[in-house]
Amino acid sequence: MNLFDKDGRLDLSRRLFLRSTGGGLLGSGLGLIGPAFAQGGGGSMPGLPPSRPTGRPFPEMEQETPVEPGRRLGWAVVGLGKFALNQILPSFGESRCSKLVALVSGNRQKAEQVASRYGVDTRDLYDYQTFDRIADNPEVDVVYVILPNALHAEYTVRAFKAGKHVFCEKPMAVTVEECETMISAGREAGRKLMVAYRAQFEPHNVEAIRKVRDGEIGALRLVTSDHGRILDPKDPADQWRMVKSLAGGGSRYDIGIYSLQAARYLTGEEPVEAFGQIANTKDDPRFREVEDRVAFQLRFPSGAVANLSSSYSTASVKRIQAFGEKGSIILDPATEYEGNKLALQTEKGRQEVKVKVKEQSQFAAEMDHFSQSVMNNHDPKTPGEEGLRDILIMQAIYQSACEGRPVSMEATGSTR
Ligand code: NDP
């Protein structure tokens, strides 16, 4: 029996027939759809869709569409640790221009398990010895280095030698010389380098920067930022952080870098003077080789100052505040993976700022930014030079703490 008339609309007489004859699921189901559909919908009105199945125009897009799979850049992730497995690999699922195609790990069993879950072919697995063979893998465009800090430089340089672009975790490296070598290696290879400063892609931080630039708190006078957590010797991810030859330093390099970055991206300036103090709790085995707490101040050319800190022995804090002549901005928490909060304090009082958070995480956003920089041959937002500046400033802070006096940044050549 045909239930539809010649225009494709439900033939009511037949529907009634089905109901009267106990026409089962089909009849009762149609009854639930409602009168508009059952009576032909807007099909008879000009401009409205017909009731029969039909194609419709492209909807207004709220999200960018992904680029065609064949045009997405292939990424190899080096080091399958806590951050790579919990944050980065899942973020490829939200990516629009980047796809995971290869893995590099010293633990073959783990690499195979991860590869099977993410659809990476076992032919595209490497270890630290076979890494250079990545040069023969045309699927790999970008190498993402997520190793302990002191290994960033070596794997960046080897990736450039293999002809790949490099996306490197923060801190870029542990010495100024290493950063400079990485930058030159990229230039020689004609390949791009970006440091993974996710906070610069995090919507609350982006909005805070916009508010400061747009003068919503007046002239910026002071930035404060504190990043602290408890370093846990039982956590494998924290074990290399206690070893100077792998971490380069303590809380300063690992999380103090978020406080430093905040001062730089909120002021939009480079510091001209640094003063640091370092404190370790006596006899704490965690801090035999690396520093625990660092308090540091920076002075900027405009006269703005920053009061910043990092700690490995205080309860979790990830806070950034910017104080201007007309008000202040509070990001608390500021640099979580998700759930950050932004507030604006003015003479009208304190007001929480609702920030539109896109479907894409800050990790997918920064990876896609780099893929687009490569595809369109743009400079990335946070190139190697940005990472180098942070290491220069970190070293000036360390020097200041050792010498017990402020260090002029012009003398260390760190101004833009
Ligand atoms: P993990 O210890 O969890 O991971 C490091 C991985 O590096 C290991 O799992 C191992 O991978 C590999 N590795 C190679 N050699 C060594 C070695 N000698 N000792 C230890 N690991 C080694 O550290 P995280 O994931 O926490 O940190 C890795 C990097 O990511 C760091 O540079 C850190 O600063 C950065 N990071 C960035 C964050 C951000 O928000 N942007 C957050 C957290 C970390 P495998 O077993 O596969 O060989």
Tab-separated table of C-alpha atoms and ligand atoms in Angstrom:
chain	number	residue	atom	x	y	z
A	1	MET	CA	0.000	0.000	0.000
A	2	ASN	CA	1.373	3.463	-0.900
A	3	LEU	CA	1.052	5.806	2.106
A	4	PHE	CA	1.925	8.980	0.175
A	5	ASP	CA	0.077	10.949	-2.451
A	6	LYS	CA	1.581	11.941	-5.815
A	7	ASP	CA	3.353	14.999	-4.260
A	8	GLY	CA	5.006	12.826	-1.631
A	9	ARG	CA	2.709	13.953	1.217
A	10	LEU	CA	1.224	11.500	3.645
A	11	ASP	CA	-2.131	10.414	2.361
A	12	LEU	CA	-4.397	11.010	5.379
A	13	SER	CA	-7.078	8.607	4.251
A	14	ARG	CA	-4.533	5.795	4.190
A	15	ARG	CA	-3.178	6.800	7.604
A	16	LEU	CA	-6.645	6.678	9.065
A	17	PHE	CA	-7.110	3.331	7.396
A	18	LEU	CA	-3.958	2.009	9.070
A	19	ARG	CA	-5.068	3.256	12.476
A	20	SER	CA	-8.536	1.746	12.133
A	21	THR	CA	-7.058	-1.594	11.136
A	22	GLY	CA	-4.561	-1.533	14.053
A	23	GLY	CA	-1.802	-0.701	11.587
A	24	GLY	CA	1.003	-1.426	14.068
A	25	LEU	CA	4.109	0.649	14.648
A	26	LEU	CA	3.994	2.528	11.409
A	27	GLY	CA	0.539	3.894	11.986
A	28	SER	CA	0.995	4.785	15.655
A	29	GLY	CA	4.464	6.203	15.037
A	30	LEU	CA	3.213	8.554	12.367
A	31	GLY	CA	0.507	9.705	14.741
A	32	LEU	CA	3.219	10.980	17.133
A	33	ILE	CA	4.904	13.140	14.554
A	34	GLY	CA	2.347	15.904	14.845
A	35	PRO	CA	-0.092	17.712	12.675
A	36	ALA	CA	2.317	19.940	10.692
A	37	PHE	CA	4.110	16.961	9.209
A	38	ALA	CA	1.035	14.839	8.902
A	39	GLN	CA	-0.792	17.528	6.982
A	40	GLY	CA	2.039	18.256	4.577
A	41	GLY	CA	4.096	20.859	6.551
A	42	GLY	CA	5.039	24.065	4.743
A	43	GLY	CA	5.304	22.313	1.397
A	44	SER	CA	2.459	24.332	0.011
A	45	MET	CA	3.895	27.738	1.114
A	46	PRO	CA	6.453	29.469	-1.123
A	47	GLY	CA	9.982	29.455	0.335
A	48	LEU	CA	9.289	26.735	2.897
A	49	PRO	CA	10.594	23.214	2.347
A	50	PRO	CA	8.368	20.484	0.913
A	51	SER	CA	7.313	17.705	3.253
A	52	ARG	CA	9.078	15.058	1.215
A	53	PRO	CA	12.742	14.313	1.895
A	54	THR	CA	14.838	16.968	0.179
A	55	GLY	CA	18.321	18.518	0.202
A	56	ARG	CA	18.661	21.959	1.815
A	57	PRO	CA	21.223	24.796	1.472
A	58	PHE	CA	24.458	24.876	3.512
A	59	PRO	CA	23.492	25.949	7.075
A	60	GLU	CA	25.107	28.969	8.690
A	61	MET	CA	28.379	27.526	10.008
A	62	GLU	CA	29.301	28.034	13.665
A	63	GLN	CA	32.480	25.974	13.438
A	64	GLU	CA	35.193	25.979	10.819
A	65	THR	CA	34.981	22.892	8.653
A	66	PRO	CA	38.019	20.614	8.639
A	67	VAL	CA	40.275	20.622	5.614
A	68	GLU	CA	40.102	17.520	3.429
A	69	PRO	CA	41.820	14.563	5.134
A	70	GLY	CA	44.414	14.329	2.360
A	71	ARG	CA	45.470	17.953	2.914
A	72	ARG	CA	45.796	17.755	6.723
A	73	LEU	CA	49.387	17.807	7.911
A	74	GLY	CA	50.781	14.599	9.384
A	75	TRP	CA	52.182	14.889	12.916
A	76	ALA	CA	54.620	12.602	14.726
A	77	VAL	CA	54.507	12.803	18.533
A	78	VAL	CA	57.830	12.181	20.310
A	79	GLY	CA	57.503	10.924	23.902
A	80	LEU	CA	54.345	9.169	25.082
A	81	GLY	CA	54.208	10.552	28.616
A	82	LYS	CA	51.489	11.974	30.825
A	83	PHE	CA	50.871	15.165	28.866
A	84	ALA	CA	51.090	13.518	25.436
A	85	LEU	CA	48.662	10.716	26.302
A	86	ASN	CA	46.168	12.689	28.386
A	87	GLN	CA	45.987	15.982	26.528
A	88	ILE	CA	47.646	15.924	23.142
A	89	LEU	CA	46.699	12.654	21.465
A	90	PRO	CA	42.971	13.067	22.304
A	91	SER	CA	43.102	16.603	20.892
A	92	PHE	CA	43.879	15.328	17.397
A	93	GLY	CA	40.203	14.297	17.352
A	94	GLU	CA	39.230	18.002	17.497
A	95	SER	CA	41.830	19.116	15.028
A	96	ARG	CA	40.863	20.507	11.610
A	97	CYS	CA	44.232	20.560	9.868
A	98	SER	CA	46.436	18.139	11.786
A	99	LYS	CA	46.392	14.358	11.951
A	100	LEU	CA	48.415	11.914	14.017
A	101	VAL	CA	50.476	9.678	11.721
A	102	ALA	CA	53.540	8.513	13.695
A	103	LEU	CA	54.763	7.929	17.262
A	104	VAL	CA	58.230	7.946	18.800
A	105	SER	CA	58.737	6.154	22.098
A	106	GLY	CA	61.355	4.217	24.030
A	107	ASN	CA	58.650	1.793	25.185
A	108	ARG	CA	57.616	-0.350	22.200
A	109	GLN	CA	54.773	-2.107	23.998
A	110	LYS	CA	53.192	1.191	25.036
A	111	ALA	CA	53.722	2.624	21.539
A	112	GLU	CA	51.971	-0.354	19.930
A	113	GLN	CA	49.014	-0.106	22.301
A	114	VAL	CA	48.656	3.618	21.713
A	115	ALA	CA	49.077	3.162	17.947
A	116	SER	CA	46.281	0.601	17.831
A	117	ARG	CA	43.892	2.996	19.615
A	118	TYR	CA	44.736	5.990	17.441
A	119	GLY	CA	44.939	4.160	14.109
A	120	VAL	CA	48.680	4.656	13.649
A	121	ASP	CA	50.339	1.960	11.538
A	122	THR	CA	53.076	-0.034	13.322
A	123	ARG	CA	55.353	0.847	10.360
A	124	ASP	CA	55.139	4.435	11.607
A	125	LEU	CA	56.513	3.711	15.092
A	126	TYR	CA	60.049	4.829	15.953
A	127	ASP	CA	62.270	4.794	19.011
A	128	TYR	CA	65.025	7.212	20.004
A	129	GLN	CA	67.634	5.288	17.988
A	130	THR	CA	65.570	4.889	14.810
A	131	PHE	CA	64.102	8.403	15.024
A	132	ASP	CA	66.190	9.772	12.118
A	133	ARG	CA	64.478	7.334	9.719
A	134	ILE	CA	61.482	9.629	9.985
A	135	ALA	CA	63.202	11.486	7.120
A	136	ASP	CA	62.021	8.665	4.822
A	137	ASN	CA	58.402	8.973	5.935
A	138	PRO	CA	56.592	11.400	3.624
A	139	GLU	CA	53.439	11.183	5.770
A	140	VAL	CA	55.191	13.101	8.571
A	141	ASP	CA	55.218	16.884	8.087
A	142	VAL	CA	55.520	18.023	11.716
A	143	VAL	CA	57.405	16.548	14.681
A	144	TYR	CA	55.919	17.404	18.112
A	145	VAL	CA	58.585	17.121	20.845
A	146	ILE	CA	57.038	16.253	24.253
A	147	LEU	CA	60.163	15.002	26.020
A	148	PRO	CA	61.843	16.147	29.247
A	149	ASN	CA	63.088	19.717	28.741
A	150	ALA	CA	66.768	18.928	28.264
A	151	LEU	CA	65.974	16.619	25.320
A	152	HIS	CA	63.986	19.236	23.361
A	153	ALA	CA	67.009	20.690	21.569
A	154	GLU	CA	68.443	17.372	20.372
A	155	TYR	CA	65.166	16.075	18.936
A	156	THR	CA	64.308	19.428	17.389
A	157	VAL	CA	67.628	19.577	15.570
A	158	ARG	CA	67.337	15.930	14.453
A	159	ALA	CA	63.788	16.562	13.206
A	160	PHE	CA	64.975	19.564	11.173
A	161	LYS	CA	67.774	17.414	9.730
A	162	ALA	CA	65.062	14.947	8.703
A	163	GLY	CA	63.352	17.813	6.822
A	164	LYS	CA	60.373	18.171	9.193
A	165	HIS	CA	58.756	21.218	10.823
A	166	VAL	CA	58.952	21.249	14.634
A	167	PHE	CA	56.391	22.017	17.333
A	168	CYS	CA	58.191	21.944	20.685
A	169	GLU	CA	56.832	21.839	24.212
A	170	LYS	CA	57.668	24.560	26.731
A	171	PRO	CA	60.194	25.402	27.989
A	172	MET	CA	61.828	25.511	24.557
A	173	ALA	CA	65.148	24.219	25.949
A	174	VAL	CA	67.283	24.645	29.036
A	175	THR	CA	70.004	27.021	27.817
A	176	VAL	CA	70.110	30.084	25.587
A	177	GLU	CA	72.684	28.351	23.389
A	178	GLU	CA	70.352	25.395	22.809
A	179	CYS	CA	67.523	27.744	21.799
A	180	GLU	CA	69.800	29.544	19.359
A	181	THR	CA	70.967	26.230	17.868
A	182	MET	CA	67.343	25.132	17.398
A	183	ILE	CA	66.435	28.399	15.661
A	184	SER	CA	69.460	28.213	13.320
A	185	ALA	CA	68.774	24.539	12.534
A	186	GLY	CA	65.225	25.467	11.466
A	187	ARG	CA	66.490	28.314	9.295
A	188	GLU	CA	69.105	26.113	7.626
A	189	ALA	CA	66.500	23.435	6.928
A	190	GLY	CA	63.968	26.001	5.675
A	191	ARG	CA	61.468	24.602	8.171
A	192	LYS	CA	59.266	26.262	10.815
A	193	LEU	CA	59.596	26.104	14.601
A	194	MET	CA	56.893	26.905	17.147
A	195	VAL	CA	56.932	26.659	20.947
A	196	ALA	CA	53.744	25.223	22.454
A	197	TYR	CA	52.543	28.186	24.523
A	198	ARG	CA	48.956	26.985	24.895
A	199	ALA	CA	47.876	29.887	27.150
A	200	GLN	CA	48.187	32.204	24.154
A	201	PHE	CA	45.432	30.118	22.510
A	202	GLU	CA	43.282	29.767	25.627
A	203	PRO	CA	40.071	31.835	25.207
A	204	HIS	CA	40.068	33.483	28.697
A	205	ASN	CA	43.684	34.583	28.328
A	206	VAL	CA	43.026	35.783	24.770
A	207	GLU	CA	40.053	37.819	26.028
A	208	ALA	CA	42.115	39.248	28.919
A	209	ILE	CA	44.786	40.403	26.465
A	210	ARG	CA	42.077	42.007	24.296
A	211	LYS	CA	40.600	43.866	27.273
A	212	VAL	CA	43.991	45.226	28.311
A	213	ARG	CA	44.830	46.308	24.743
A	214	ASP	CA	41.387	47.931	24.347
A	215	GLY	CA	42.006	50.000	27.490
A	216	GLU	CA	39.192	48.485	29.555
A	217	ILE	CA	41.319	48.746	32.718
A	218	GLY	CA	43.169	51.905	31.651
A	219	ALA	CA	46.951	52.084	31.510
A	220	LEU	CA	48.431	48.804	32.747
A	221	ARG	CA	50.620	49.339	35.803
A	222	LEU	CA	51.123	45.969	37.463
A	223	VAL	CA	50.863	42.273	36.617
A	224	THR	CA	50.948	39.566	39.260
A	225	SER	CA	50.952	35.855	38.589
A	226	ASP	CA	51.526	32.765	40.699
A	227	HIS	CA	51.896	29.182	39.540
A	228	GLY	CA	52.427	26.498	42.134
A	229	ARG	CA	51.846	22.825	42.792
A	230	ILE	CA	53.246	19.989	44.865
A	231	LEU	CA	56.059	18.088	43.140
A	232	ASP	CA	55.324	14.399	43.726
A	233	PRO	CA	58.354	12.083	43.687
A	234	LYS	CA	56.049	9.054	43.295
A	235	ASP	CA	54.662	10.358	39.980
A	236	PRO	CA	56.878	9.171	37.080
A	237	ALA	CA	56.132	12.450	35.293
A	238	ASP	CA	57.642	14.352	38.225
A	239	GLN	CA	60.727	12.164	38.639
A	240	TRP	CA	62.725	13.696	35.763
A	241	ARG	CA	61.632	17.132	37.042
A	242	MET	CA	63.879	16.568	40.091
A	243	VAL	CA	66.935	15.846	37.884
A	244	LYS	CA	68.730	18.985	36.722
A	245	SER	CA	70.306	17.328	33.677
A	246	LEU	CA	66.786	16.503	32.367
A	247	ALA	CA	64.690	19.420	33.660
A	248	GLY	CA	67.235	22.234	33.415
A	249	GLY	CA	65.800	23.841	36.528
A	250	GLY	CA	62.904	23.533	38.931
A	251	SER	CA	59.535	25.258	39.185
A	252	ARG	CA	60.866	28.302	37.322
A	253	TYR	CA	61.258	26.500	33.958
A	254	ASP	CA	58.282	24.200	34.392
A	255	ILE	CA	55.478	26.461	35.649
A	256	GLY	CA	57.126	29.821	36.373
A	257	ILE	CA	57.159	30.149	32.611
A	258	TYR	CA	53.347	30.652	32.699
A	259	SER	CA	53.771	33.564	35.140
A	260	LEU	CA	56.519	35.038	32.969
A	261	GLN	CA	54.526	34.582	29.756
A	262	ALA	CA	51.511	36.287	31.371
A	263	ALA	CA	53.575	39.355	32.236
A	264	ARG	CA	54.936	39.504	28.688
A	265	TYR	CA	51.674	38.941	26.804
A	266	LEU	CA	49.591	41.216	29.027
A	267	THR	CA	52.025	44.136	28.907
A	268	GLY	CA	53.020	43.398	25.290
A	269	GLU	CA	56.492	44.517	26.345
A	270	GLU	CA	59.890	43.003	27.013
A	271	PRO	CA	61.348	43.477	30.523
A	272	VAL	CA	64.388	45.689	31.002
A	273	GLU	CA	65.249	44.505	34.493
A	274	ALA	CA	64.805	41.298	36.504
A	275	PHE	CA	65.168	40.526	40.177
A	276	GLY	CA	64.803	37.005	41.561
A	277	GLN	CA	64.882	35.140	44.843
A	278	ILE	CA	65.052	31.367	45.189
A	279	ALA	CA	64.104	29.379	48.290
A	280	ASN	CA	64.438	25.663	49.013
A	281	THR	CA	63.279	23.880	52.138
A	282	LYS	CA	66.369	22.536	53.845
A	283	ASP	CA	66.960	18.766	53.516
A	284	ASP	CA	63.978	18.213	51.179
A	285	PRO	CA	65.315	15.481	48.818
A	286	ARG	CA	63.148	16.796	45.960
A	287	PHE	CA	65.235	19.933	45.770
A	288	ARG	CA	68.764	18.548	45.841
A	289	GLU	CA	69.277	19.496	42.186
A	290	VAL	CA	66.477	21.879	41.198
A	291	GLU	CA	64.936	24.923	42.835
A	292	ASP	CA	61.597	24.867	44.658
A	293	ARG	CA	60.201	28.390	45.093
A	294	VAL	CA	61.063	31.417	43.005
A	295	ALA	CA	59.772	34.942	43.523
A	296	PHE	CA	60.685	37.327	40.734
A	297	GLN	CA	60.020	40.892	39.670
A	298	LEU	CA	60.284	42.406	36.215
A	299	ARG	CA	60.331	46.043	35.153
A	300	PHE	CA	59.036	47.042	31.698
A	301	PRO	CA	59.926	50.079	29.557
A	302	SER	CA	56.472	51.682	30.062
A	303	GLY	CA	57.051	51.641	33.819
A	304	ALA	CA	54.757	48.649	34.374
A	305	VAL	CA	56.112	46.117	36.831
A	306	ALA	CA	55.368	42.442	37.411
A	307	ASN	CA	55.460	40.474	40.653
A	308	LEU	CA	55.600	36.777	39.781
A	309	SER	CA	56.203	33.414	41.407
A	310	SER	CA	56.479	29.686	40.934
A	311	SER	CA	56.544	26.936	43.503
A	312	TYR	CA	56.869	23.156	43.735
A	313	SER	CA	55.865	22.968	47.410
A	314	THR	CA	52.596	24.872	47.707
A	315	ALA	CA	49.031	23.804	46.968
A	316	SER	CA	47.881	24.235	43.377
A	317	VAL	CA	47.570	27.831	42.193
A	318	LYS	CA	47.359	29.123	38.601
A	319	ARG	CA	46.484	32.798	38.887
A	320	ILE	CA	47.108	35.901	36.780
A	321	GLN	CA	46.038	39.486	37.625
A	322	ALA	CA	46.495	42.706	35.676
A	323	PHE	CA	46.018	46.050	37.448
A	324	GLY	CA	45.346	49.232	35.492
A	325	GLU	CA	44.435	52.821	36.323
A	326	LYS	CA	40.708	52.145	35.852
A	327	GLY	CA	40.348	48.567	37.001
A	328	SER	CA	41.797	45.116	37.107
A	329	ILE	CA	41.503	41.744	35.438
A	330	ILE	CA	41.551	38.506	37.395
A	331	LEU	CA	42.168	35.145	35.747
A	332	ASP	CA	41.701	32.478	38.424
A	333	PRO	CA	42.281	29.785	37.512
A	334	ALA	CA	44.186	31.126	34.534
A	335	THR	CA	46.033	28.246	32.959
A	336	GLU	CA	44.061	25.090	33.661
A	337	TYR	CA	43.464	22.721	30.744
A	338	GLU	CA	39.787	23.676	31.033
A	339	GLY	CA	37.505	25.615	33.392
A	340	ASN	CA	39.476	28.875	33.509
A	341	LYS	CA	37.674	31.974	34.807
A	342	LEU	CA	37.951	35.652	33.957
A	343	ALA	CA	36.638	38.578	36.028
A	344	LEU	CA	36.761	42.321	35.546
A	345	GLN	CA	36.932	44.629	38.560
A	346	THR	CA	36.080	48.288	37.955
A	347	GLU	CA	34.440	51.077	39.945
A	348	LYS	CA	31.131	49.375	39.067
A	349	GLY	CA	32.240	46.322	41.039
A	350	ARG	CA	33.394	42.857	40.152
A	351	GLN	CA	31.848	41.171	37.172
A	352	GLU	CA	32.463	37.634	35.899
A	353	VAL	CA	33.180	37.701	32.166
A	354	LYS	CA	31.468	34.996	30.135
A	355	VAL	CA	33.937	33.848	27.528
A	356	LYS	CA	32.740	31.788	24.578
A	357	VAL	CA	34.736	28.583	24.669
A	358	LYS	CA	34.918	26.882	21.293
A	359	GLU	CA	34.470	23.163	20.843
A	360	GLN	CA	38.168	22.954	20.089
A	361	SER	CA	40.566	22.687	23.050
A	362	GLN	CA	43.521	25.041	23.414
A	363	PHE	CA	45.759	22.112	22.396
A	364	ALA	CA	43.953	21.462	19.105
A	365	ALA	CA	43.862	25.234	18.490
A	366	GLU	CA	47.616	25.662	18.857
A	367	MET	CA	48.361	22.576	16.747
A	368	ASP	CA	46.032	23.747	13.997
A	369	HIS	CA	47.555	27.213	14.136
A	370	PHE	CA	50.952	25.666	13.441
A	371	SER	CA	49.627	23.418	10.656
A	372	GLN	CA	48.042	26.491	9.049
A	373	SER	CA	51.294	28.434	9.416
A	374	VAL	CA	53.042	25.653	7.501
A	375	MET	CA	50.300	25.260	4.877
A	376	ASN	CA	50.070	29.013	4.203
A	377	ASN	CA	53.722	29.803	4.868
A	378	HIS	CA	53.008	32.248	7.730
A	379	ASP	CA	55.173	32.857	10.779
A	380	PRO	CA	53.629	31.084	13.774
A	381	LYS	CA	52.381	33.187	16.707
A	382	THR	CA	54.962	31.778	19.164
A	383	PRO	CA	58.103	30.983	17.118
A	384	GLY	CA	61.476	29.868	18.485
A	385	GLU	CA	62.428	33.481	19.176
A	386	GLU	CA	59.563	33.676	21.702
A	387	GLY	CA	60.877	30.612	23.530
A	388	LEU	CA	64.422	31.993	23.469
A	389	ARG	CA	63.278	35.256	25.133
A	390	ASP	CA	61.753	33.335	28.022
A	391	ILE	CA	64.940	31.352	28.587
A	392	LEU	CA	67.025	34.543	28.486
A	393	ILE	CA	64.779	36.121	31.129
A	394	MET	CA	64.749	32.933	33.235
A	395	GLN	CA	68.536	32.925	33.215
A	396	ALA	CA	68.639	36.596	34.226
A	397	ILE	CA	66.292	35.777	37.137
A	398	TYR	CA	68.599	32.947	38.193
A	399	GLN	CA	71.657	35.188	37.903
A	400	SER	CA	69.911	37.855	39.970
A	401	ALA	CA	69.032	35.326	42.681
A	402	CYS	CA	72.619	34.069	42.825
A	403	GLU	CA	74.125	37.568	42.911
A	404	GLY	CA	71.453	39.120	45.129
A	405	ARG	CA	70.957	42.149	42.876
A	406	PRO	CA	68.709	43.181	39.960
A	407	VAL	CA	69.987	42.247	36.492
A	408	SER	CA	69.577	44.615	33.582
A	409	MET	CA	68.026	42.863	30.608
A	410	GLU	CA	69.620	45.129	28.016
A	411	ALA	CA	72.905	43.692	29.225
A	412	THR	CA	71.691	40.179	28.382
A	413	GLY	CA	70.380	41.359	25.004
A	414	SER	CA	66.827	40.128	25.542
A	415	THR	CA	64.848	43.126	24.349
A	416	ARG	CA	62.774	42.638	21.169
B	1	NDP	P1	56.351	12.579	31.284
B	1	NDP	O1	57.455	12.107	32.145
B	1	NDP	O2	54.991	12.103	31.594
B	1	NDP	O3	56.663	12.206	29.762
B	1	NDP	C1	57.942	12.326	29.215
B	1	NDP	C2	58.157	11.216	28.198
B	1	NDP	O4	59.414	11.463	27.575
B	1	NDP	C3	58.286	9.829	28.830
B	1	NDP	O5	57.055	9.199	29.023
B	1	NDP	C4	59.138	9.100	27.811
B	1	NDP	O6	58.284	8.691	26.738
B	1	NDP	C5	60.022	10.217	27.250
B	1	NDP	N1	61.400	10.175	27.778
B	1	NDP	C6	62.503	9.957	27.024
B	1	NDP	N2	63.600	9.964	27.780
B	1	NDP	C7	63.209	10.172	29.043
B	1	NDP	C8	63.913	10.264	30.272
B	1	NDP	N3	65.259	10.145	30.341
B	1	NDP	N4	63.196	10.470	31.401
B	1	NDP	C9	61.874	10.618	31.365
B	1	NDP	N5	61.143	10.545	30.209
B	1	NDP	C10	61.807	10.319	29.044
B	1	NDP	O7	56.421	14.175	31.291
B	1	NDP	P2	55.315	15.228	30.849
B	1	NDP	O8	54.437	14.636	29.830
B	1	NDP	O9	54.700	15.813	32.039
B	1	NDP	O10	56.230	16.399	30.210
B	1	NDP	C11	56.850	16.276	28.950
B	1	NDP	C12	57.073	17.679	28.350
B	1	NDP	O11	55.825	18.299	28.158
B	1	NDP	C13	57.881	18.630	29.214
B	1	NDP	O12	58.712	19.432	28.415
B	1	NDP	C14	56.862	19.500	29.892
B	1	NDP	O13	57.331	20.799	30.214
B	1	NDP	C15	55.800	19.560	28.810
B	1	NDP	N6	54.463	19.763	29.383
B	1	NDP	C16	53.709	20.782	28.911
B	1	NDP	C17	52.487	21.030	29.421
B	1	NDP	C18	51.656	22.133	28.856
B	1	NDP	O14	50.611	22.421	29.424
B	1	NDP	N7	52.045	22.741	27.751
B	1	NDP	C19	51.917	20.234	30.529
B	1	NDP	C20	52.777	19.139	30.925
B	1	NDP	C21	54.003	18.945	30.369
B	1	NDP	P3	58.316	7.178	26.185
B	1	NDP	O15	58.064	6.295	27.359
B	1	NDP	O16	57.240	7.162	25.178
B	1	NDP	O17	59.663	6.994	25.583
